[in-house]
Coordinates of C-alpha atoms in Angstrom, one line a residue:
Chain A
M1 CA 315.7 -11.7 3.8
S2 CA 315.5 -15.1 5.5
G3 CA 312.5 -16.4 7.5
S4 CA 313.7 -16.0 11.0
V5 CA 315.4 -12.7 10.4
L6 CA 312.0 -11.5 9.0
A7 CA 309.9 -12.9 11.9
L8 CA 312.5 -11.6 14.5
T9 CA 312.4 -8.3 12.8
L10 CA 308.6 -8.2 12.9
A11 CA 308.5 -9.0 16.4
G12 CA 311.2 -6.7 17.3
A13 CA 309.6 -3.9 15.3
W14 CA 306.2 -4.4 17.3
V15 CA 308.0 -4.1 20.6
G16 CA 310.3 -1.4 19.6
V17 CA 307.2 0.8 18.3
G18 CA 305.6 0.0 21.6
L19 CA 308.4 1.2 23.6
G20 CA 308.6 4.3 21.5
V21 CA 304.9 4.9 21.9
G22 CA 305.0 4.1 25.6
A23 CA 307.9 6.6 26.0
L24 CA 306.0 9.4 24.1
L25 CA 302.9 8.9 26.3
A26 CA 305.1 9.0 29.5
R27 CA 306.7 12.3 28.2
Q28 CA 303.1 13.6 27.5
G29 CA 302.3 13.0 31.2
Q30 CA 300.1 9.9 30.8
P31 CA 300.1 7.6 33.9
L32 CA 302.9 4.9 33.9
A33 CA 300.2 2.2 33.5
T34 CA 299.0 3.6 30.4
A35 CA 302.4 4.2 29.0
A36 CA 303.4 0.5 30.0
T37 CA 300.2 -0.7 28.3
A38 CA 301.5 0.7 25.0
L39 CA 304.2 -2.0 24.9
V40 CA 301.6 -4.5 24.1
V41 CA 298.5 -2.6 22.6
W42 CA 300.2 0.4 21.0
P43 CA 297.9 0.4 17.8
A44 CA 294.9 1.1 20.0
L45 CA 296.7 3.9 22.0
L46 CA 298.0 5.9 19.0
P47 CA 295.1 8.3 19.3
L48 CA 296.6 9.6 22.5
L49 CA 299.8 10.9 20.6
A50 CA 297.7 13.3 18.5
P51 CA 297.4 16.8 19.9
P52 CA 294.2 17.4 21.8
D53 CA 291.2 19.0 19.8
E54 CA 291.3 22.6 21.1
A55 CA 287.8 23.3 20.0
A56 CA 286.4 20.1 21.6
S57 CA 288.0 20.9 24.9
R58 CA 286.8 24.6 24.9
P59 CA 283.4 24.8 26.7
A60 CA 280.3 25.4 24.4
G61 CA 279.8 29.2 24.0
G62 CA 277.0 30.9 25.9
P63 CA 275.3 34.2 25.6
F64 CA 278.4 36.1 26.6
A65 CA 280.9 34.1 24.6
E66 CA 281.3 36.7 21.9
R67 CA 281.6 39.6 24.4
I68 CA 284.1 37.9 26.5
R69 CA 286.4 36.9 23.5
G70 CA 286.2 40.4 22.2
A71 CA 286.7 42.1 25.5
F72 CA 289.8 39.9 26.3
A73 CA 291.1 40.3 22.7
A74 CA 290.9 44.2 23.0
L75 CA 292.7 44.0 26.2
R76 CA 295.4 41.9 25.1
A77 CA 295.8 44.0 22.1
A78 CA 296.3 47.0 24.3
L79 CA 298.8 45.4 26.5
V80 CA 300.9 44.5 23.4
D81 CA 301.5 48.1 22.9
P82 CA 305.1 49.1 24.2
A83 CA 303.8 52.0 26.1
L84 CA 301.4 49.9 28.1
S85 CA 303.0 46.5 28.3
A86 CA 304.5 47.4 31.7
A87 CA 301.2 48.0 33.2
A88 CA 300.1 44.3 33.5
D89 CA 301.2 40.9 32.6
A90 CA 298.9 39.6 29.9
A91 CA 299.2 36.2 31.4
T92 CA 297.2 37.4 34.5
L93 CA 294.1 37.7 32.1
D94 CA 294.1 34.0 31.3
P95 CA 292.4 32.7 34.6
I96 CA 290.0 35.5 34.5
E97 CA 289.0 34.8 30.9
A98 CA 288.8 31.1 31.7
A99 CA 286.5 31.7 34.6
L100 CA 284.3 34.0 32.8
T101 CA 284.0 31.4 29.9
R102 CA 283.1 28.7 32.3
A103 CA 280.5 30.8 33.9
D104 CA 279.1 31.6 30.5
A105 CA 278.9 28.0 29.6
R106 CA 277.1 27.2 32.9
I107 CA 274.7 29.9 32.0
A108 CA 274.2 28.5 28.6
A109 CA 273.5 25.0 30.2
V110 CA 270.8 26.5 32.5
D111 CA 269.3 28.2 29.4
R112 CA 268.9 24.9 27.7
L113 CA 267.5 23.5 30.7
L114 CA 264.9 26.1 31.0
E115 CA 263.8 25.7 27.3
D116 CA 262.1 22.5 28.4
P117 CA 258.6 23.4 29.2
A118 CA 258.5 20.7 31.9
V119 CA 261.4 22.4 33.7
A120 CA 260.1 25.8 33.2
A121 CA 256.7 24.9 34.6
D122 CA 258.3 23.4 37.8
P123 CA 257.9 25.7 40.8
A124 CA 261.5 25.3 41.6
S125 CA 262.5 26.8 38.3
A126 CA 261.8 30.3 39.8
R127 CA 265.2 29.8 42.0
L128 CA 266.8 28.6 38.9
H129 CA 265.9 31.9 37.2
Q130 CA 267.2 33.8 39.9
A131 CA 270.3 32.0 40.1
R132 CA 270.8 32.3 36.5
A133 CA 270.0 36.1 36.6
H134 CA 272.6 36.6 39.4
S135 CA 275.4 34.7 37.4
A136 CA 274.6 36.8 34.4
H137 CA 274.6 40.0 36.3
E138 CA 278.1 39.0 37.8
V139 CA 279.5 38.2 34.3
E140 CA 278.1 41.6 33.0
E141 CA 279.9 43.3 36.0
V142 CA 283.3 41.8 35.1
L143 CA 282.9 42.7 31.4
R144 CA 282.0 46.2 32.4
K145 CA 285.1 46.5 34.6
L146 CA 287.4 45.3 31.7
V147 CA 286.3 48.3 29.8
T148 CA 287.4 50.4 32.9
V149 CA 290.7 48.6 32.9
R150 CA 291.3 49.7 29.3
V151 CA 290.7 53.2 30.4
Q152 CA 293.1 52.8 33.3
L153 CA 295.6 51.7 30.7
G154 CA 295.2 55.0 28.9
L155 CA 296.0 56.9 32.1
V156 CA 299.0 54.7 32.5
A157 CA 300.4 55.8 29.1
L158 CA 300.0 59.4 30.2
A159 CA 300.9 59.4 33.8
G160 CA 302.8 56.3 34.2
D161 CA 301.0 55.0 37.2
T162 CA 300.3 51.2 36.9
E163 CA 298.7 50.8 40.4
P164 CA 295.2 51.4 39.4
V165 CA 295.5 48.8 36.5
R166 CA 296.8 46.3 39.0
C167 CA 294.2 47.0 41.5
H168 CA 291.3 46.7 39.0
L169 CA 292.9 43.4 37.6
G170 CA 293.1 41.9 41.1
E171 CA 289.5 42.8 41.8
L172 CA 288.5 41.1 38.6
A173 CA 290.4 38.1 39.5
A174 CA 288.6 37.9 42.9
R175 CA 285.3 38.3 41.1
A176 CA 286.1 35.6 38.6
R177 CA 287.0 33.3 41.7
A178 CA 283.7 34.3 43.2
L179 CA 282.0 33.1 40.0
E180 CA 283.5 29.6 40.5
E181 CA 282.4 29.6 44.2
L182 CA 278.9 30.4 43.2
A183 CA 279.0 27.3 41.0
C184 CA 280.2 25.1 43.7
Chain B
M1 CA 285.3 3.6 37.9
N2 CA 286.8 0.7 40.1
A3 CA 287.8 -2.6 38.8
L4 CA 284.6 -4.4 39.8
T5 CA 282.6 -1.7 38.2
L6 CA 284.3 -1.8 35.1
T7 CA 284.3 -5.7 34.9
T8 CA 280.5 -5.5 35.6
Q9 CA 280.0 -2.8 33.0
V10 CA 282.2 -4.6 30.3
L11 CA 280.1 -7.7 30.7
R12 CA 276.7 -6.3 30.8
D13 CA 277.0 -3.4 28.3
P14 CA 280.5 -3.1 26.7
D15 CA 279.0 -0.7 24.1
S16 CA 278.5 1.8 26.7
V17 CA 282.0 1.9 27.6
A18 CA 283.1 2.7 23.9
A19 CA 280.1 4.9 23.0
T20 CA 281.0 8.3 24.4
A21 CA 284.9 7.3 24.8
D22 CA 287.4 9.9 24.1
R23 CA 291.2 10.3 24.7
N24 CA 291.0 10.5 28.3
D25 CA 288.8 7.5 28.6
L26 CA 291.2 5.6 26.3
A27 CA 294.3 6.5 28.5
R28 CA 292.2 5.6 31.7
L29 CA 290.7 2.6 30.7
A30 CA 293.5 0.8 28.7
P31 CA 295.4 -0.6 31.6
P32 CA 292.5 -2.4 33.5
L33 CA 291.0 -3.5 30.1
L34 CA 294.2 -5.0 29.1
A35 CA 294.8 -6.6 32.5
L36 CA 291.3 -8.1 32.2
T37 CA 292.0 -9.6 28.8
I38 CA 295.3 -11.0 29.7
G39 CA 294.0 -12.5 33.0
G40 CA 291.0 -14.1 31.5
A41 CA 292.9 -15.4 28.3
A42 CA 295.6 -16.9 30.8
M43 CA 293.0 -18.8 32.7
L44 CA 291.7 -20.4 29.6
G45 CA 295.2 -21.3 28.5
V46 CA 295.9 -23.1 31.8
A47 CA 292.8 -25.1 31.2
A48 CA 293.8 -25.9 27.6
G49 CA 297.3 -27.1 28.7
A50 CA 296.3 -28.8 31.8
S51 CA 296.1 -32.2 30.2
S52 CA 299.7 -32.2 29.4
G53 CA 301.1 -31.0 32.7
P54 CA 301.9 -27.7 34.3
L55 CA 304.5 -26.8 31.8
Q56 CA 302.2 -26.9 28.8
S57 CA 299.7 -25.0 30.9
L58 CA 302.2 -22.3 31.5
F59 CA 303.2 -22.1 27.8
A60 CA 299.4 -22.0 26.8
A61 CA 298.7 -19.3 29.4
T62 CA 301.4 -17.1 27.9
K63 CA 300.4 -17.6 24.3
L64 CA 296.6 -17.3 24.7
P65 CA 296.6 -13.6 25.4
L66 CA 298.7 -13.1 22.2
L67 CA 296.1 -14.9 20.4
F68 CA 293.4 -12.6 21.8
L69 CA 295.3 -9.4 21.3
A70 CA 297.4 -9.6 18.2
P71 CA 294.5 -10.1 15.5
P72 CA 292.3 -7.2 16.4
L73 CA 295.4 -4.9 17.0
V74 CA 296.8 -5.9 13.4
A75 CA 293.3 -5.4 11.9
L76 CA 292.4 -2.1 13.6
P77 CA 293.8 0.3 10.6
L78 CA 291.6 -1.9 8.2
V79 CA 288.5 -1.5 10.4
H80 CA 289.0 2.1 10.5
A81 CA 289.7 2.3 6.8
F82 CA 286.6 0.3 5.9
A83 CA 284.5 2.7 8.0
D84 CA 286.2 5.8 6.6
V85 CA 285.6 4.6 2.9
C86 CA 282.0 3.9 3.6
G87 CA 281.4 7.4 4.9
V88 CA 281.2 6.5 8.7
A89 CA 283.5 8.7 10.9
V90 CA 284.5 6.6 13.9
P91 CA 287.1 8.3 15.9
W92 CA 290.4 6.2 16.5
S93 CA 290.0 6.7 20.5
R94 CA 286.4 5.3 20.2
L95 CA 287.6 2.2 18.1
G96 CA 290.6 1.7 20.6
V97 CA 288.4 1.7 23.5
A98 CA 285.9 -0.6 21.8
T99 CA 288.6 -3.0 20.9
L100 CA 290.1 -3.1 24.3
A101 CA 286.6 -3.6 25.8
G102 CA 285.5 -6.3 23.5
L103 CA 288.9 -8.1 24.2
A104 CA 288.3 -7.7 28.0
R105 CA 284.9 -9.1 27.5
S106 CA 286.2 -12.1 25.8
G107 CA 288.9 -12.5 28.4
L108 CA 286.3 -12.5 31.1
L109 CA 284.2 -15.1 29.2
A110 CA 287.4 -17.1 28.5
A111 CA 288.0 -17.2 32.3
A112 CA 284.4 -18.5 32.8
A113 CA 284.7 -21.0 30.1
A114 CA 288.0 -22.3 31.5
P115 CA 286.5 -25.0 33.7
L116 CA 284.2 -26.1 31.0
L117 CA 287.1 -26.8 28.7
W118 CA 289.2 -28.4 31.5
L119 CA 286.6 -30.9 32.4
P120 CA 286.8 -33.0 29.0
L121 CA 290.4 -32.5 28.7
S122 CA 291.0 -33.8 32.1
L123 CA 289.1 -36.9 31.2
D124 CA 291.6 -38.0 28.5
T125 CA 289.6 -36.9 25.6
E126 CA 291.0 -38.0 22.3
Y127 CA 293.6 -35.4 21.0
H128 CA 291.8 -34.3 17.9
L129 CA 288.4 -34.0 19.9
G130 CA 290.3 -32.0 22.5
V131 CA 291.7 -29.5 19.7
L132 CA 288.3 -29.1 18.4
A133 CA 286.9 -28.5 21.8
F134 CA 289.4 -25.8 22.4
V135 CA 288.8 -24.2 18.9
A136 CA 285.1 -24.2 19.7
T137 CA 285.5 -22.8 23.1
F138 CA 287.8 -20.0 21.9
G139 CA 285.5 -19.3 19.1
V140 CA 282.5 -18.8 21.4
V141 CA 284.4 -16.5 23.7
A142 CA 286.0 -14.5 20.9
L143 CA 282.8 -13.7 19.1
P144 CA 281.7 -11.1 21.6
A145 CA 284.8 -9.2 21.0
L146 CA 284.2 -9.1 17.3
S147 CA 280.6 -7.9 17.8
T148 CA 281.9 -5.1 20.2
I149 CA 284.2 -3.9 17.6
S150 CA 281.8 -3.8 14.9
R151 CA 279.3 -2.0 17.0
A152 CA 281.7 0.6 17.6
V153 CA 281.2 1.9 14.1
P154 CA 278.4 4.3 14.1
L155 CA 275.3 3.8 12.1
G156 CA 274.9 5.5 8.9
G157 CA 277.0 5.9 5.8
Q158 CA 276.9 3.9 2.6
Q159 CA 277.7 0.2 2.6
R160 CA 278.1 0.0 6.2
F161 CA 277.1 -3.8 6.0
M162 CA 280.0 -4.3 3.7
A163 CA 282.5 -2.6 6.0
V164 CA 281.3 -4.6 9.0
V165 CA 281.3 -8.0 7.1
G166 CA 284.7 -7.2 5.6
S167 CA 286.1 -6.4 9.0
L168 CA 284.8 -9.4 10.6
L169 CA 286.1 -11.7 7.9
V170 CA 289.5 -10.4 8.0
L171 CA 289.5 -10.6 11.8
G172 CA 288.4 -14.1 11.6
L173 CA 291.0 -14.9 9.2
L174 CA 293.7 -13.3 11.2
T175 CA 292.7 -14.9 14.5
A176 CA 292.5 -18.5 12.7
Q177 CA 296.1 -18.0 11.4
T178 CA 297.5 -16.5 14.5
G179 CA 296.3 -19.5 16.5
W180 CA 297.9 -21.8 14.1
V181 CA 301.2 -19.9 14.4
L182 CA 301.1 -19.9 18.1
R183 CA 300.2 -23.7 18.6
P184 CA 300.2 -26.0 20.5
F185 CA 297.7 -25.0 23.2
V186 CA 296.6 -28.5 23.7
A187 CA 299.5 -30.8 23.5
R188 CA 299.6 -34.1 21.7
P189 CA 299.7 -37.0 24.0
R190 CA 303.2 -38.4 24.6
A191 CA 304.7 -35.6 22.5
E192 CA 307.5 -33.4 23.8
V193 CA 306.2 -30.2 25.5
T194 CA 307.3 -27.2 23.5
F195 CA 306.4 -23.5 23.6
L196 CA 305.9 -23.3 19.8
R197 CA 306.0 -25.7 16.9
P198 CA 307.6 -24.9 13.7
V199 CA 305.3 -22.9 11.4
E200 CA 303.8 -25.4 8.9
S201 CA 301.2 -24.9 6.2
D202 CA 298.4 -22.8 7.2
I203 CA 295.2 -23.1 9.5
F204 CA 292.8 -24.1 6.8
S205 CA 294.5 -27.2 5.5
A206 CA 295.5 -28.0 9.0
L207 CA 291.9 -27.8 10.3
G208 CA 290.5 -29.9 7.5
A209 CA 293.1 -32.7 8.2
N210 CA 292.4 -32.5 11.8
T211 CA 288.7 -32.9 11.2
R212 CA 289.2 -35.8 9.0
S213 CA 291.4 -37.5 11.6
A214 CA 288.9 -36.7 14.2
A215 CA 286.5 -38.7 12.0
G216 CA 288.7 -41.5 11.9
D217 CA 289.7 -40.8 8.3
Y218 CA 293.5 -41.2 8.1
R219 CA 293.7 -42.1 4.2
S220 CA 294.7 -38.7 3.0
D221 CA 298.3 -38.1 3.2
W222 CA 298.5 -34.6 4.5
Q223 CA 301.9 -33.5 5.7
P224 CA 302.6 -30.2 7.1
S225 CA 305.3 -28.4 5.2
G226 CA 307.2 -25.2 6.1
S227 CA 305.3 -22.1 4.9
G228 CA 305.7 -18.4 4.9
V229 CA 309.0 -17.2 6.0
F230 CA 309.5 -20.6 7.6
R231 CA 309.5 -22.5 4.5
E232 CA 312.5 -24.5 3.4
R233 CA 314.3 -23.0 0.4
S234 CA 315.7 -25.1 -2.3
E235 CA 319.1 -23.8 -3.2
Chain C
M1 CA 288.7 14.5 13.6
S2 CA 291.6 16.2 11.9
N3 CA 295.1 16.7 13.0
A4 CA 298.6 16.2 11.7
A5 CA 299.2 12.7 12.8
F6 CA 296.1 11.3 11.1
A7 CA 294.9 11.8 7.6
P8 CA 291.7 14.0 7.3
P9 CA 288.7 11.9 6.8
L10 CA 287.7 11.6 3.0
P11 CA 284.9 14.1 2.0
A12 CA 281.5 12.7 1.1
L13 CA 282.2 13.3 -2.6
V14 CA 284.8 15.1 -4.6
G15 CA 283.4 16.9 -7.6
A16 CA 280.4 18.6 -6.2
H17 CA 280.8 22.3 -7.0
P18 CA 278.6 25.1 -6.9
Q19 CA 278.9 25.7 -10.6
L20 CA 277.3 22.4 -11.3
D21 CA 274.2 23.3 -9.4
E22 CA 273.3 26.2 -11.7
P23 CA 270.0 25.4 -13.3
A24 CA 270.9 26.8 -16.8
A25 CA 272.6 24.4 -19.2
P26 CA 275.4 26.2 -20.8
A27 CA 277.4 24.2 -23.4
P28 CA 280.1 22.1 -21.8
S29 CA 282.9 24.4 -23.2
T30 CA 281.6 27.2 -21.3
I31 CA 281.3 25.5 -17.9
P32 CA 284.1 27.0 -15.8
A33 CA 286.8 24.5 -14.9
P34 CA 285.8 23.1 -11.5
E35 CA 288.0 24.0 -8.6
Y36 CA 288.5 20.5 -7.5
H37 CA 291.6 19.8 -5.2
L38 CA 293.9 17.0 -5.9
R39 CA 294.4 16.7 -2.2
P40 CA 297.9 15.5 -2.6
W41 CA 298.1 14.0 1.0
V42 CA 295.0 11.9 0.3
Q43 CA 296.3 10.6 -3.2
A44 CA 299.8 10.1 -1.8
R45 CA 298.2 8.0 1.0
A46 CA 296.2 6.0 -1.6
V47 CA 299.3 5.3 -3.7
G48 CA 301.2 4.4 -0.7
G49 CA 298.5 2.1 0.4
V50 CA 298.3 0.1 -2.8
A51 CA 302.1 -0.1 -2.8
A52 CA 302.2 -1.2 0.8
L53 CA 299.7 -3.9 0.1
G54 CA 301.7 -5.3 -2.7
L55 CA 305.0 -5.2 -0.7
A56 CA 303.2 -6.9 2.3
A57 CA 301.9 -9.8 0.0
G58 CA 305.4 -10.4 -1.5
L59 CA 307.8 -9.7 1.2
A60 CA 307.9 -13.0 2.9
G61 CA 310.7 -14.0 0.8
Q62 CA 309.0 -15.5 -2.1
D63 CA 310.9 -13.8 -4.9
W64 CA 308.2 -14.3 -7.6
A65 CA 305.7 -12.6 -5.4
L66 CA 308.0 -9.8 -4.5
A67 CA 308.6 -9.2 -8.2
R68 CA 304.8 -8.9 -8.7
A69 CA 304.3 -6.5 -5.6
P70 CA 303.8 -3.4 -7.7
A71 CA 300.9 -5.2 -9.7
G72 CA 298.2 -3.3 -7.8
L73 CA 299.8 0.1 -8.4
A74 CA 300.5 -0.8 -12.0
V75 CA 296.8 -1.8 -12.5
G76 CA 295.4 1.3 -10.9
C77 CA 297.7 3.8 -12.9
G78 CA 297.0 1.8 -16.0
V79 CA 293.3 1.9 -15.7
F80 CA 293.4 5.4 -14.8
M81 CA 295.5 6.4 -17.9
L82 CA 293.8 4.2 -20.3
A83 CA 290.2 4.4 -19.4
T84 CA 289.8 7.9 -18.0
P85 CA 290.3 9.6 -21.5
A86 CA 287.5 7.4 -23.0
L87 CA 285.3 8.4 -19.9
V88 CA 285.7 12.1 -20.6
V89 CA 285.5 11.9 -24.3
G90 CA 282.4 9.6 -24.3
H91 CA 280.8 11.8 -21.7
Q92 CA 281.3 15.0 -23.6
Y93 CA 280.3 13.2 -26.9
L94 CA 277.0 12.1 -25.4
R95 CA 276.5 15.8 -24.2
L96 CA 276.1 14.7 -20.6
R97 CA 276.3 17.7 -18.3
A98 CA 279.1 17.0 -15.8
A99 CA 282.3 18.8 -16.3
P100 CA 285.6 16.8 -17.4
G101 CA 287.2 17.9 -14.2
A102 CA 284.3 16.5 -11.9
L103 CA 284.6 13.2 -13.9
V104 CA 288.3 12.9 -13.2
A105 CA 287.9 13.9 -9.6
A106 CA 285.2 11.3 -9.2
V107 CA 287.6 8.7 -10.4
A108 CA 290.3 10.0 -8.4
D109 CA 288.1 9.8 -5.3
A110 CA 287.4 6.2 -5.8
F111 CA 291.1 5.4 -6.2
A112 CA 291.8 7.2 -3.1
R113 CA 289.1 5.3 -1.1
G114 CA 290.5 2.1 -2.4
G115 CA 294.0 3.0 -1.3
V116 CA 292.8 3.7 2.1
V117 CA 291.4 0.3 2.4
A118 CA 294.6 -1.0 1.0
L119 CA 296.8 0.8 3.6
G120 CA 294.5 -0.6 6.3
A121 CA 295.0 -4.2 5.0
A122 CA 298.6 -4.0 4.6
P123 CA 299.5 -4.9 8.3
A124 CA 297.0 -7.8 8.1
V125 CA 298.4 -9.2 4.7
L126 CA 301.9 -8.8 6.1
W127 CA 301.1 -10.9 9.2
L128 CA 299.6 -13.5 7.1
A129 CA 302.5 -13.6 4.5
A130 CA 305.0 -13.8 7.2
T131 CA 303.3 -16.9 8.9
S132 CA 302.0 -18.9 6.0
D133 CA 302.0 -19.2 2.2
M134 CA 298.8 -17.3 1.9
G135 CA 300.3 -14.1 1.5
P136 CA 300.2 -13.8 -2.3
T137 CA 296.8 -15.3 -2.4
V138 CA 295.3 -13.1 0.3
G139 CA 297.1 -10.0 -1.4
L140 CA 295.6 -10.8 -4.7
L141 CA 292.1 -11.5 -3.3
G142 CA 292.5 -8.3 -1.5
L143 CA 293.3 -6.5 -4.5
L144 CA 290.5 -7.9 -6.5
G145 CA 288.1 -6.8 -3.7
I146 CA 289.5 -3.4 -3.5
G147 CA 289.3 -3.0 -7.2
A148 CA 285.6 -4.1 -7.2
F149 CA 285.0 -1.7 -4.4
A150 CA 286.7 1.1 -6.3
L151 CA 284.7 0.4 -9.5
A152 CA 281.5 0.4 -7.7
R153 CA 282.4 3.6 -6.1
V154 CA 283.4 5.2 -9.3
L155 CA 279.9 4.0 -10.7
A156 CA 278.1 5.8 -7.7
N157 CA 280.4 8.9 -8.0
L158 CA 279.8 9.4 -11.9
V159 CA 276.0 9.2 -11.4
D160 CA 276.3 11.5 -8.5
V161 CA 278.4 14.2 -10.4
E162 CA 275.8 13.9 -13.3
R163 CA 273.1 14.3 -11.0
R164 CA 274.4 17.4 -9.3
A165 CA 275.1 18.9 -12.6
G166 CA 271.4 18.5 -13.5
G167 CA 271.8 15.8 -16.2
S168 CA 269.9 12.8 -17.1
L169 CA 270.2 10.0 -14.6
E170 CA 269.3 7.3 -17.0
A171 CA 271.8 8.2 -19.6
A172 CA 274.4 8.8 -16.9
T173 CA 273.8 5.4 -15.3
G174 CA 273.9 3.6 -18.7
F175 CA 277.1 5.2 -19.7
S176 CA 278.9 4.8 -16.3
L177 CA 278.0 1.1 -16.2
L178 CA 279.5 0.6 -19.6
W179 CA 282.6 2.7 -18.7
T180 CA 283.0 0.8 -15.5
G181 CA 282.7 -2.4 -17.2
L182 CA 285.5 -1.3 -19.7
A183 CA 287.6 -0.3 -16.8
A184 CA 287.0 -3.7 -15.1
L185 CA 288.1 -5.6 -18.3
I186 CA 291.2 -3.4 -18.8
G187 CA 292.1 -3.8 -15.1
L188 CA 291.8 -7.7 -15.3
R189 CA 293.8 -7.7 -18.5
L190 CA 296.6 -5.6 -17.0
L191 CA 296.5 -7.8 -13.8
F192 CA 296.9 -11.0 -15.7
A193 CA 299.6 -9.5 -17.8
F194 CA 301.6 -8.4 -14.9
L195 CA 301.2 -11.6 -12.8
F196 CA 301.7 -14.2 -15.3

């Protein structure tokens, strides 16, 4: 390979790879400025092409994490059953689970704060305790109602009436939204 | 984080930009950091080429950002490999942000150093002294980038010192050779202004000859010859 | 961080297995074969890295350099094939505790780490080779440096596997030093034979 050809090849390869990386980033939904930057500094932007780390993006589990995962897994398993699948769309559970998980993570964060003796001794911590207890009670209520929904699913299987299931899921979705508003 | 805040943070505490950087930070910060690097390096290039007219300034302003960017990017896999084998896990995204932040810091310092370089060059300094002044200025402003990249490697691991020293040596070598390939930045007096000169010899032999010339020693008969892919082949 | 696009980080040490931590000292022949994983992806990456380094050093049109590009790979494989049997035989003959599989894994781990560095160095060497005559020189220096690092790593690994097996550290260190010296001499001899 002659010198100039190799040099041009190397330069062209750099720009070509940069264009490719930029195109992939743009398809990924990255801002145009970031994709354009890849033309020059694509070696530094290669980590953006890797799939995001699911475990890292999930909030740290709190005191209700296991129960939330178990409750939704059981409910989804029930909805997979052909006799019950018409009762509700499993996708409607996703925002409810996400809201509960975030609420659980916030409760865990407050628990970590309250472990600090200085925070626990502060007079304002009484209000923190109260807010924590209220959030925990709301999460417990939603988890209890999830069990009710599973009972309702059984009734659907027998009577074919999907309305109560939809009503309960709607109520749960509203309570989940209220959990978010508590946080705001 | 707006541009002014980022600029201030990059200058005062670049390590904090990279310390907790993740993918989202890398995507968000890459464009402004690149812009700071290119802008600052271009300003230094304008100063370096000013003694030979606006065209040389334009050429130098175009090439100097490449001199800043290419060596760390080419050496990035090696820096990560060094850290990996020494038992130190440094995420790629953190290394990427640290590299770009270090380069941006150097770019900003280059912009600040531009008038300091321009002053002696504007007084018709002897050519070889001018080249050495440019090399010295570039070295001073580029060192912070190297230190930011090396500090991106977390503490711990075995032979971390070896990993850091090895990375810095390779970065220095690549930077020196890239500068030689992209010359001229300071044009010879009465020479034709060109964008690039033929690639001849390598940086070490050329720097030695230049130093001797600056000291007035023209006895050694060093002549550049084509090297690398650009060398002349005898058929 | 571990995902499909990037190789998983190298583990702290290959060859540390629960069986080796047992306080009892059965004869070597009764130690169950360790369940060390060859980690094909890591070993392939190491081989690719050394090959890439050689290619990068020789690619800039210098025919003699290109012909010697596989030197690193040849030396690595040669040392592994020639010296490792001596390691295993000598280790067992001296009644040291570590299992043969752990010894081989220790050597393979050092090779893998050297290969990772070689892979990282390949772009830099390619750039230098394309823009100067320094390619072969830098490639050779890099190979020597990586070889020295790999041998130092092997020494540390061998002492570590013996320690985990509950053996004598003094005996292990002395034997490992001797073997590492032998491997270095073999490597240098092979390198010179390949290059000149």
